[in-house]
Amino acid sequence: MIISRAGEPLIRVLYDESRADLRDPARPRPVRVYQWEPDEPLLTPAPLIVLSHGTGGSGGTMTWLAGPLRAAGFRVVALDHHGNNFVDGYEPEGFLQAWERPRDVTFVLDTLAGEGPLGPVGAAGFSLGGYTVAALAGARLDPAALWAVLAGEVPVPEIPEFPGAVDAWRQKYPLDEAARRMVDGAAADLSDARVRAVFQVAPGLGALVTRKSLRGVRVPAGIRWGGADTVNPYDADTRPYLEGIPTSSGHSAGPDVRHDDFFAPEPVDPDARVRVGGEAADFFVRHLGGVEPHRGGGGGDRAEVSRSGGPAVGA
C-alpha cells in the first residue's frame, strides 16, 4: 500500500485467483486499484464510483473524473487493467480481449464488498473504459465480428500504443478452435447488478457491441463525446450506444474537442474534461442520490440528446 500525500489515492494491487497473469500463468491476474475517499461523505457508506481507463492508460490518470466525484461526496476507485496500462506495460490480450475488463471491475467490487458495505455503485469509463462500463450494464460484444478482426478478415487501424497488436495476438493464439472458443467468451453476460448507473466518455467498441444487448440495458447511461474525435468517431462508436441503449442520453463535449483532449497535456479545449468531470458528478448525484450536486464544472444549460434524437428527460 502507498499513500503519497494528503488528497491522493491509496494504491494497492489485488490478485484475482480465478484468472492468470498474462506474463506468468502460474501467478494470479493483478489488478491495481487507486482509492479516493471523499472529504465530506454525506452518506454512510458513501456511494461508490468505479473508473475504467482508456486504451493504454492508467487509473492513476483519471483524476479529471475522480476529483469532481470525490468533491461531490463519492468514494472513488479506479483500476489499472492488466496488459493494457502503461504502469506495467502492454500485452496483446490487454488490448484485444476487452471482455476481461468488466471482470476486473466485478472482482474489485467483490473485494471491496468483503471489506465493508459498498453503498450505491456507479461506473464511469473513458474510451475503451466506456465499453467496460457499458458491459457492466449488460452490453455484449459480437464474437463473430471480433473474430473477423482477429483473423484479419476485417482491416482495422493500428493501435497507436501497441502497433502490431493483432499480429502479436495471433502469435500467441493460433487461429484454431481453441482460440475461437476463447473469443466466444466475449458474448458472455458480464453485467453486475450492483452497478446502478453508468457514464461513458468518448466510448469505444460501439461497432462491435450487439444491438440486442444494448436494448436490454436498464440502468441510466450518460454519454459524452468529442465533436472532433477521430479515434472513436461519433457515428462508429458513440451513436450505437446513444441510440441503442433505451435509458441513454448525452451531448457532445464540444465541436472541436478531440479524443486526446481528455488526457493530453496541451488539449485544444482545456475546459472540456473539467466540464465533463462536473457533468459526471451531477449525473451520479441524480441517479445514485444522497449527495449534493457538483458546483462549478457542470453543463446544466446544455440540452441532452436521448436515443430518439430529442431532449432527454432526467438524464
mmCIF file of C-alpha atoms in Angstrom:
data_model
loop_
_atom_site.group_PDB
_atom_site.id
_atom_site.type_symbol
_atom_site.label_atom_id
_atom_site.label_comp_id
_atom_site.label_asym_id
_atom_site.label_seq_id
_atom_site.Cartn_x
_atom_site.Cartn_y
_atom_site.Cartn_z
ATOM 1 C CA MET A 1 0.000 0.000 0.000
ATOM 2 C CA ILE A 2 1.161 3.540 -0.796
ATOM 3 C CA ILE A 3 -0.215 6.861 0.348
ATOM 4 C CA SER A 4 1.706 9.703 -1.321
ATOM 5 C CA ARG A 5 0.251 12.928 0.027
ATOM 6 C CA ALA A 6 -2.983 14.153 1.559
ATOM 7 C CA GLY A 7 -5.758 14.048 -1.032
ATOM 8 C CA GLU A 8 -4.011 11.480 -3.191
ATOM 9 C CA PRO A 9 -5.278 7.919 -3.572
ATOM 10 C CA LEU A 10 -4.358 4.875 -1.602
ATOM 11 C CA ILE A 11 -2.770 2.491 -4.115
ATOM 12 C CA ARG A 12 -2.733 -1.278 -3.792
ATOM 13 C CA VAL A 13 -2.538 -4.326 -6.019
ATOM 14 C CA LEU A 14 -5.193 -7.026 -5.746
ATOM 15 C CA TYR A 15 -4.845 -10.505 -7.239
ATOM 16 C CA ASP A 16 -7.674 -12.338 -8.982
ATOM 17 C CA GLU A 17 -7.015 -16.017 -8.335
ATOM 18 C CA SER A 18 -9.611 -17.054 -10.929
ATOM 19 C CA ARG A 19 -7.539 -15.696 -13.836
ATOM 20 C CA ALA A 20 -3.858 -15.911 -14.753
ATOM 21 C CA ASP A 21 -1.197 -13.245 -15.119
ATOM 22 C CA LEU A 22 -0.664 -12.705 -18.857
ATOM 23 C CA ARG A 23 3.119 -12.919 -18.477
ATOM 24 C CA ASP A 24 3.318 -15.698 -15.906
ATOM 25 C CA PRO A 25 0.361 -18.107 -15.978
ATOM 26 C CA ALA A 26 1.464 -19.571 -12.642
ATOM 27 C CA ARG A 27 0.582 -16.274 -10.967
ATOM 28 C CA PRO A 28 -2.879 -14.725 -10.481
ATOM 29 C CA ARG A 29 -4.040 -11.745 -12.516
ATOM 30 C CA PRO A 30 -3.003 -8.437 -10.896
ATOM 31 C CA VAL A 31 -5.426 -5.513 -10.688
ATOM 32 C CA ARG A 32 -4.020 -2.270 -9.313
ATOM 33 C CA VAL A 33 -6.562 -0.010 -7.647
ATOM 34 C CA TYR A 34 -6.484 3.668 -6.743
ATOM 35 C CA GLN A 35 -8.870 4.598 -3.929
ATOM 36 C CA TRP A 36 -10.013 8.124 -3.105
ATOM 37 C CA GLU A 37 -12.204 8.827 -0.096
ATOM 38 C CA PRO A 38 -14.489 11.897 -0.098
ATOM 39 C CA ASP A 39 -13.549 14.797 2.143
ATOM 40 C CA GLU A 40 -17.083 15.017 3.490
ATOM 41 C CA PRO A 41 -19.184 11.943 2.729
ATOM 42 C CA LEU A 42 -22.855 12.802 3.018
ATOM 43 C CA LEU A 43 -23.982 9.199 3.325
ATOM 44 C CA THR A 44 -22.655 6.214 5.242
ATOM 45 C CA PRO A 45 -21.488 4.244 3.434
ATOM 46 C CA ALA A 46 -20.637 6.784 0.756
ATOM 47 C CA PRO A 47 -21.822 5.922 -2.761
ATOM 48 C CA LEU A 48 -19.013 4.349 -4.795
ATOM 49 C CA ILE A 49 -17.974 5.158 -8.372
ATOM 50 C CA VAL A 50 -15.592 2.811 -10.205
ATOM 51 C CA LEU A 51 -13.492 4.302 -13.034
ATOM 52 C CA SER A 52 -12.138 2.423 -16.065
ATOM 53 C CA HIS A 53 -9.309 3.994 -18.072
ATOM 54 C CA GLY A 54 -8.857 4.107 -21.842
ATOM 55 C CA THR A 55 -6.577 2.097 -24.106
ATOM 56 C CA GLY A 56 -3.035 2.038 -22.760
ATOM 57 C CA GLY A 57 -3.861 4.445 -19.924
ATOM 58 C CA SER A 58 -3.983 4.071 -16.156
ATOM 59 C CA GLY A 59 -6.469 4.532 -13.359
ATOM 60 C CA GLY A 60 -3.972 6.907 -11.773
ATOM 61 C CA THR A 61 -4.522 9.435 -14.584
ATOM 62 C CA MET A 62 -8.302 9.549 -14.124
ATOM 63 C CA THR A 63 -8.141 12.426 -11.642
ATOM 64 C CA TRP A 64 -10.149 14.662 -14.002
ATOM 65 C CA LEU A 65 -13.091 12.375 -13.215
ATOM 66 C CA ALA A 66 -12.107 11.289 -9.713
ATOM 67 C CA GLY A 67 -11.647 14.882 -8.472
ATOM 68 C CA PRO A 68 -15.173 16.218 -9.054
ATOM 69 C CA LEU A 69 -16.715 12.914 -7.966
ATOM 70 C CA ARG A 70 -14.777 12.960 -4.704
ATOM 71 C CA ALA A 71 -15.690 16.628 -4.189
ATOM 72 C CA ALA A 72 -19.365 15.717 -4.607
ATOM 73 C CA GLY A 73 -19.125 13.217 -1.759
ATOM 74 C CA PHE A 74 -18.465 9.978 -3.640
ATOM 75 C CA ARG A 75 -15.949 7.304 -2.810
ATOM 76 C CA VAL A 76 -13.938 6.672 -5.994
ATOM 77 C CA VAL A 77 -11.941 3.635 -7.126
ATOM 78 C CA ALA A 78 -10.017 3.490 -10.412
ATOM 79 C CA LEU A 79 -8.351 0.384 -11.873
ATOM 80 C CA ASP A 80 -5.304 -0.496 -13.934
ATOM 81 C CA HIS A 81 -6.459 -3.145 -16.399
ATOM 82 C CA HIS A 82 -3.799 -5.854 -16.719
ATOM 83 C CA GLY A 83 -1.921 -5.814 -20.034
ATOM 84 C CA ASN A 84 -3.467 -2.508 -21.059
ATOM 85 C CA ASN A 85 -1.898 0.058 -18.718
ATOM 86 C CA PHE A 86 1.337 1.998 -19.095
ATOM 87 C CA VAL A 87 2.387 1.345 -15.496
ATOM 88 C CA ASP A 88 3.015 -2.378 -16.009
ATOM 89 C CA GLY A 89 3.309 -2.488 -19.791
ATOM 90 C CA TYR A 90 1.295 -3.931 -22.613
ATOM 91 C CA GLU A 91 0.215 -7.378 -23.775
ATOM 92 C CA PRO A 92 -1.918 -8.051 -26.872
ATOM 93 C CA GLU A 93 -4.673 -9.659 -24.775
ATOM 94 C CA GLY A 94 -4.980 -6.450 -22.784
ATOM 95 C CA PHE A 95 -5.925 -4.576 -25.947
ATOM 96 C CA LEU A 96 -7.899 -7.197 -27.839
ATOM 97 C CA GLN A 97 -9.654 -9.236 -25.143
ATOM 98 C CA ALA A 98 -11.640 -6.292 -23.839
ATOM 99 C CA TRP A 99 -14.218 -8.572 -22.249
ATOM 100 C CA GLU A 100 -11.764 -9.218 -19.406
ATOM 101 C CA ARG A 101 -12.054 -5.582 -18.296
ATOM 102 C CA PRO A 102 -15.573 -5.717 -16.803
ATOM 103 C CA ARG A 103 -14.479 -8.838 -14.960
ATOM 104 C CA ASP A 104 -11.727 -6.716 -13.365
ATOM 105 C CA VAL A 105 -14.366 -4.316 -12.064
ATOM 106 C CA THR A 106 -16.561 -7.085 -10.677
ATOM 107 C CA PHE A 107 -13.534 -8.620 -8.969
ATOM 108 C CA VAL A 108 -12.692 -5.287 -7.321
ATOM 109 C CA LEU A 109 -16.304 -4.792 -6.204
ATOM 110 C CA ASP A 110 -16.292 -8.296 -4.709
ATOM 111 C CA THR A 111 -13.079 -7.495 -2.831
ATOM 112 C CA LEU A 112 -14.346 -4.175 -1.522
ATOM 113 C CA ALA A 113 -17.666 -5.735 -0.516
ATOM 114 C CA GLY A 114 -15.716 -8.208 1.582
ATOM 115 C CA GLU A 115 -14.076 -5.304 3.408
ATOM 116 C CA GLY A 116 -17.230 -3.352 4.189
ATOM 117 C CA PRO A 117 -20.547 -2.061 2.830
ATOM 118 C CA LEU A 118 -20.296 -0.591 -0.666
ATOM 119 C CA GLY A 119 -23.218 1.801 -0.749
ATOM 120 C CA PRO A 120 -24.864 2.577 -4.125
ATOM 121 C CA VAL A 121 -22.477 1.845 -7.025
ATOM 122 C CA GLY A 122 -21.924 3.609 -10.339
ATOM 123 C CA ALA A 123 -19.285 3.148 -13.044
ATOM 124 C CA ALA A 124 -17.662 5.635 -15.420
ATOM 125 C CA GLY A 125 -15.214 4.969 -18.224
ATOM 126 C CA PHE A 126 -13.220 6.764 -20.902
ATOM 127 C CA SER A 127 -12.669 5.335 -24.405
ATOM 128 C CA LEU A 128 -12.233 1.547 -24.021
ATOM 129 C CA GLY A 129 -13.376 2.160 -20.449
ATOM 130 C CA GLY A 130 -16.642 3.372 -21.951
ATOM 131 C CA TYR A 131 -17.240 -0.097 -23.344
ATOM 132 C CA THR A 132 -16.184 -1.563 -19.986
ATOM 133 C CA VAL A 133 -18.873 0.215 -18.010
ATOM 134 C CA ALA A 134 -21.498 -0.496 -20.679
ATOM 135 C CA ALA A 135 -20.666 -4.203 -20.348
ATOM 136 C CA LEU A 136 -21.289 -3.918 -16.605
ATOM 137 C CA ALA A 137 -24.765 -2.702 -17.529
ATOM 138 C CA GLY A 138 -25.402 -5.554 -19.974
ATOM 139 C CA ALA A 139 -23.713 -4.668 -23.296
ATOM 140 C CA ARG A 140 -22.131 -7.668 -25.026
ATOM 141 C CA LEU A 141 -19.545 -7.893 -27.793
ATOM 142 C CA ASP A 142 -20.335 -9.735 -31.021
ATOM 143 C CA PRO A 143 -17.829 -12.631 -31.100
ATOM 144 C CA ALA A 144 -18.271 -13.147 -34.861
ATOM 145 C CA ALA A 145 -17.340 -9.523 -35.571
ATOM 146 C CA LEU A 146 -14.465 -9.704 -33.117
ATOM 147 C CA TRP A 147 -13.176 -12.918 -34.678
ATOM 148 C CA ALA A 148 -13.231 -11.274 -38.105
ATOM 149 C CA VAL A 149 -10.943 -8.564 -36.730
ATOM 150 C CA LEU A 150 -8.568 -11.002 -35.047
ATOM 151 C CA ALA A 151 -8.445 -13.276 -38.098
ATOM 152 C CA GLY A 152 -7.603 -10.342 -40.368
ATOM 153 C CA GLU A 153 -10.827 -10.626 -42.327
ATOM 154 C CA VAL A 154 -11.717 -7.030 -41.446
ATOM 155 C CA PRO A 155 -8.924 -4.434 -41.575
ATOM 156 C CA VAL A 156 -8.646 -2.168 -38.551
ATOM 157 C CA PRO A 157 -6.452 0.866 -37.862
ATOM 158 C CA GLU A 158 -3.237 0.289 -35.936
ATOM 159 C CA ILE A 159 -3.446 0.834 -32.191
ATOM 160 C CA PRO A 160 -1.001 3.726 -31.537
ATOM 161 C CA GLU A 161 0.004 2.398 -28.113
ATOM 162 C CA PHE A 162 0.613 -1.109 -29.475
ATOM 163 C CA PRO A 163 1.352 -1.266 -33.216
ATOM 164 C CA GLY A 164 1.036 -4.820 -34.455
ATOM 165 C CA ALA A 165 -1.221 -5.873 -31.578
ATOM 166 C CA VAL A 166 -3.344 -8.162 -33.770
ATOM 167 C CA ASP A 167 -0.267 -9.914 -35.190
ATOM 168 C CA ALA A 168 1.135 -10.315 -31.667
ATOM 169 C CA TRP A 169 -2.161 -11.839 -30.525
ATOM 170 C CA ARG A 170 -2.115 -14.330 -33.407
ATOM 171 C CA GLN A 171 1.421 -15.392 -32.493
ATOM 172 C CA LYS A 172 0.200 -16.337 -29.013
ATOM 173 C CA TYR A 173 -3.113 -17.811 -30.142
ATOM 174 C CA PRO A 174 -3.143 -19.669 -33.467
ATOM 175 C CA LEU A 175 -6.450 -19.300 -35.263
ATOM 176 C CA ASP A 176 -7.778 -22.675 -34.203
ATOM 177 C CA GLU A 177 -10.887 -23.986 -32.492
ATOM 178 C CA ALA A 178 -9.496 -23.283 -29.019
ATOM 179 C CA ALA A 179 -8.938 -19.637 -29.922
ATOM 180 C CA ARG A 180 -12.419 -19.446 -31.405
ATOM 181 C CA ARG A 181 -13.957 -20.781 -28.183
ATOM 182 C CA MET A 182 -11.971 -18.217 -26.194
ATOM 183 C CA VAL A 183 -13.286 -15.381 -28.365
ATOM 184 C CA ASP A 184 -16.822 -16.715 -27.982
ATOM 185 C CA GLY A 185 -16.427 -15.734 -24.332
ATOM 186 C CA ALA A 186 -16.817 -12.120 -25.459
ATOM 187 C CA ALA A 187 -20.561 -12.753 -25.724
ATOM 188 C CA ALA A 188 -20.879 -13.673 -22.040
ATOM 189 C CA ASP A 189 -23.145 -11.694 -19.739
ATOM 190 C CA LEU A 190 -20.668 -9.507 -17.838
ATOM 191 C CA SER A 191 -23.274 -7.319 -16.158
ATOM 192 C CA ASP A 192 -23.028 -6.589 -12.455
ATOM 193 C CA ALA A 193 -26.333 -5.963 -10.702
ATOM 194 C CA ARG A 194 -24.620 -3.713 -8.155
ATOM 195 C CA VAL A 195 -23.915 -1.075 -10.841
ATOM 196 C CA ARG A 196 -26.924 1.242 -10.842
ATOM 197 C CA ALA A 197 -25.780 3.900 -13.356
ATOM 198 C CA VAL A 198 -23.005 4.268 -15.957
ATOM 199 C CA PHE A 199 -21.310 7.253 -17.558
ATOM 200 C CA GLN A 200 -19.378 6.878 -20.833
ATOM 201 C CA VAL A 201 -16.859 9.399 -22.182
ATOM 202 C CA ALA A 202 -15.800 9.038 -25.845
ATOM 203 C CA PRO A 203 -16.696 5.336 -25.666
ATOM 204 C CA GLY A 204 -15.019 2.691 -27.826
ATOM 205 C CA LEU A 205 -16.080 -0.595 -29.483
ATOM 206 C CA GLY A 206 -19.520 0.709 -30.329
ATOM 207 C CA ALA A 207 -19.299 -1.019 -33.703
ATOM 208 C CA LEU A 208 -18.646 -4.401 -32.041
ATOM 209 C CA VAL A 209 -21.407 -4.495 -29.431
ATOM 210 C CA THR A 210 -24.658 -6.249 -30.277
ATOM 211 C CA ARG A 211 -27.760 -4.116 -30.700
ATOM 212 C CA LYS A 212 -29.822 -6.726 -28.871
ATOM 213 C CA SER A 213 -27.665 -6.437 -25.754
ATOM 214 C CA LEU A 214 -27.845 -2.641 -25.813
ATOM 215 C CA ARG A 215 -31.622 -2.779 -25.934
ATOM 216 C CA GLY A 216 -31.501 -4.814 -22.736
ATOM 217 C CA VAL A 217 -29.639 -2.179 -20.695
ATOM 218 C CA ARG A 218 -31.919 -0.849 -17.971
ATOM 219 C CA VAL A 219 -29.724 1.401 -15.822
ATOM 220 C CA PRO A 220 -29.300 5.113 -16.637
ATOM 221 C CA ALA A 221 -26.464 5.761 -19.108
ATOM 222 C CA GLY A 222 -24.941 9.201 -19.588
ATOM 223 C CA ILE A 223 -22.740 9.709 -22.666
ATOM 224 C CA ARG A 224 -20.295 12.449 -23.704
ATOM 225 C CA TRP A 225 -18.173 12.626 -26.847
ATOM 226 C CA GLY A 226 -15.857 14.972 -28.705
ATOM 227 C CA GLY A 227 -17.109 16.513 -31.929
ATOM 228 C CA ALA A 228 -13.632 16.229 -33.474
ATOM 229 C CA ASP A 229 -12.853 12.725 -32.152
ATOM 230 C CA THR A 230 -11.158 10.703 -34.902
ATOM 231 C CA VAL A 231 -10.071 7.872 -32.576
ATOM 232 C CA ASN A 232 -13.585 6.845 -31.536
ATOM 233 C CA PRO A 233 -15.713 8.705 -34.093
ATOM 234 C CA TYR A 234 -19.272 9.526 -33.146
ATOM 235 C CA ASP A 235 -21.013 7.549 -35.906
ATOM 236 C CA ALA A 236 -18.972 4.362 -35.444
ATOM 237 C CA ASP A 237 -18.511 4.279 -31.688
ATOM 238 C CA THR A 238 -20.819 6.639 -29.800
ATOM 239 C CA ARG A 239 -24.012 6.531 -31.847
ATOM 240 C CA PRO A 240 -24.582 2.769 -31.273
ATOM 241 C CA TYR A 241 -24.628 3.326 -27.505
ATOM 242 C CA LEU A 242 -26.658 6.536 -27.624
ATOM 243 C CA GLU A 243 -29.305 5.150 -29.996
ATOM 244 C CA GLY A 244 -29.184 1.540 -28.808
ATOM 245 C CA ILE A 245 -29.492 1.923 -25.024
ATOM 246 C CA PRO A 246 -33.097 2.785 -24.098
ATOM 247 C CA THR A 247 -32.015 4.691 -20.977
ATOM 248 C CA SER A 248 -29.205 6.679 -22.634
ATOM 249 C CA SER A 249 -28.827 10.410 -23.056
ATOM 250 C CA GLY A 250 -25.927 12.738 -23.679
ATOM 251 C CA HIS A 251 -24.364 15.527 -25.669
ATOM 252 C CA SER A 252 -21.131 16.493 -27.374
ATOM 253 C CA ALA A 253 -18.424 17.990 -25.176
ATOM 254 C CA GLY A 254 -17.796 20.489 -27.973
ATOM 255 C CA PRO A 255 -17.432 20.549 -31.773
ATOM 256 C CA ASP A 256 -13.645 20.957 -31.616
ATOM 257 C CA VAL A 257 -12.965 18.501 -28.788
ATOM 258 C CA ARG A 258 -10.664 15.654 -29.798
ATOM 259 C CA HIS A 259 -10.215 12.271 -28.165
ATOM 260 C CA ASP A 260 -6.845 13.373 -26.816
ATOM 261 C CA ASP A 261 -8.340 16.413 -25.095
ATOM 262 C CA PHE A 262 -9.453 14.165 -22.247
ATOM 263 C CA PHE A 263 -5.844 13.279 -21.368
ATOM 264 C CA ALA A 264 -3.368 15.359 -23.426
ATOM 265 C CA PRO A 265 -1.071 17.809 -21.571
ATOM 266 C CA GLU A 266 -1.998 20.542 -24.069
ATOM 267 C CA PRO A 267 -5.611 19.988 -25.137
ATOM 268 C CA VAL A 268 -7.314 22.059 -27.812
ATOM 269 C CA ASP A 269 -10.108 22.746 -25.320
ATOM 270 C CA PRO A 270 -8.565 22.806 -21.814
ATOM 271 C CA ASP A 271 -12.003 23.062 -20.210
ATOM 272 C CA ALA A 272 -13.563 20.002 -21.894
ATOM 273 C CA ARG A 273 -12.549 17.434 -19.296
ATOM 274 C CA VAL A 274 -13.355 19.870 -16.495
ATOM 275 C CA ARG A 275 -16.880 20.285 -17.833
ATOM 276 C CA VAL A 276 -17.345 16.567 -18.389
ATOM 277 C CA GLY A 277 -15.999 15.705 -14.954
ATOM 278 C CA GLY A 278 -18.523 18.043 -13.373
ATOM 279 C CA GLU A 279 -21.322 16.653 -15.506
ATOM 280 C CA ALA A 280 -20.393 13.124 -14.473
ATOM 281 C CA ALA A 281 -20.658 14.140 -10.816
ATOM 282 C CA ASP A 282 -24.068 15.718 -11.432
ATOM 283 C CA PHE A 283 -25.238 12.607 -13.308
ATOM 284 C CA PHE A 284 -24.358 10.282 -10.453
ATOM 285 C CA VAL A 285 -25.875 12.629 -7.880
ATOM 286 C CA ARG A 286 -29.174 12.400 -9.761
ATOM 287 C CA HIS A 287 -29.111 8.658 -10.211
ATOM 288 C CA LEU A 288 -27.461 7.407 -7.026
ATOM 289 C CA GLY A 289 -28.828 10.101 -4.750
ATOM 290 C CA GLY A 290 -27.870 11.244 -1.303
ATOM 291 C CA VAL A 291 -25.076 13.670 -2.155
ATOM 292 C CA GLU A 292 -25.020 17.276 -3.252
ATOM 293 C CA PRO A 293 -24.621 18.324 -6.899
ATOM 294 C CA HIS A 294 -21.137 19.292 -8.031
ATOM 295 C CA ARG A 295 -20.655 23.031 -8.331
ATOM 296 C CA GLY A 296 -18.539 24.727 -10.967
ATOM 297 C CA GLY A 297 -17.961 22.106 -13.676
ATOM 298 C CA GLY A 298 -21.360 21.039 -14.921
ATOM 299 C CA GLY A 299 -23.086 21.910 -18.168
ATOM 300 C CA GLY A 300 -26.601 22.326 -16.941
ATOM 301 C CA ASP A 301 -27.518 24.738 -19.749
ATOM 302 C CA ARG A 302 -26.774 22.194 -22.469
ATOM 303 C CA ALA A 303 -29.655 20.092 -23.800
ATOM 304 C CA GLU A 304 -29.256 16.354 -23.557
ATOM 305 C CA VAL A 305 -29.929 14.170 -26.581
ATOM 306 C CA SER A 306 -31.826 10.960 -25.993
ATOM 307 C CA ARG A 307 -31.769 7.797 -28.126
ATOM 308 C CA SER A 308 -34.746 9.175 -30.066
ATOM 309 C CA GLY A 309 -32.780 12.298 -31.013
ATOM 310 C CA GLY A 310 -34.832 14.677 -28.881
ATOM 311 C CA PRO A 311 -34.221 16.241 -25.495
ATOM 312 C CA ALA A 312 -33.845 13.680 -22.746
ATOM 313 C CA VAL A 313 -35.754 13.761 -19.503
ATOM 314 C CA GLY A 314 -33.993 13.244 -16.212
ATOM 315 C CA ALA A 315 -30.635 12.405 -17.769
#
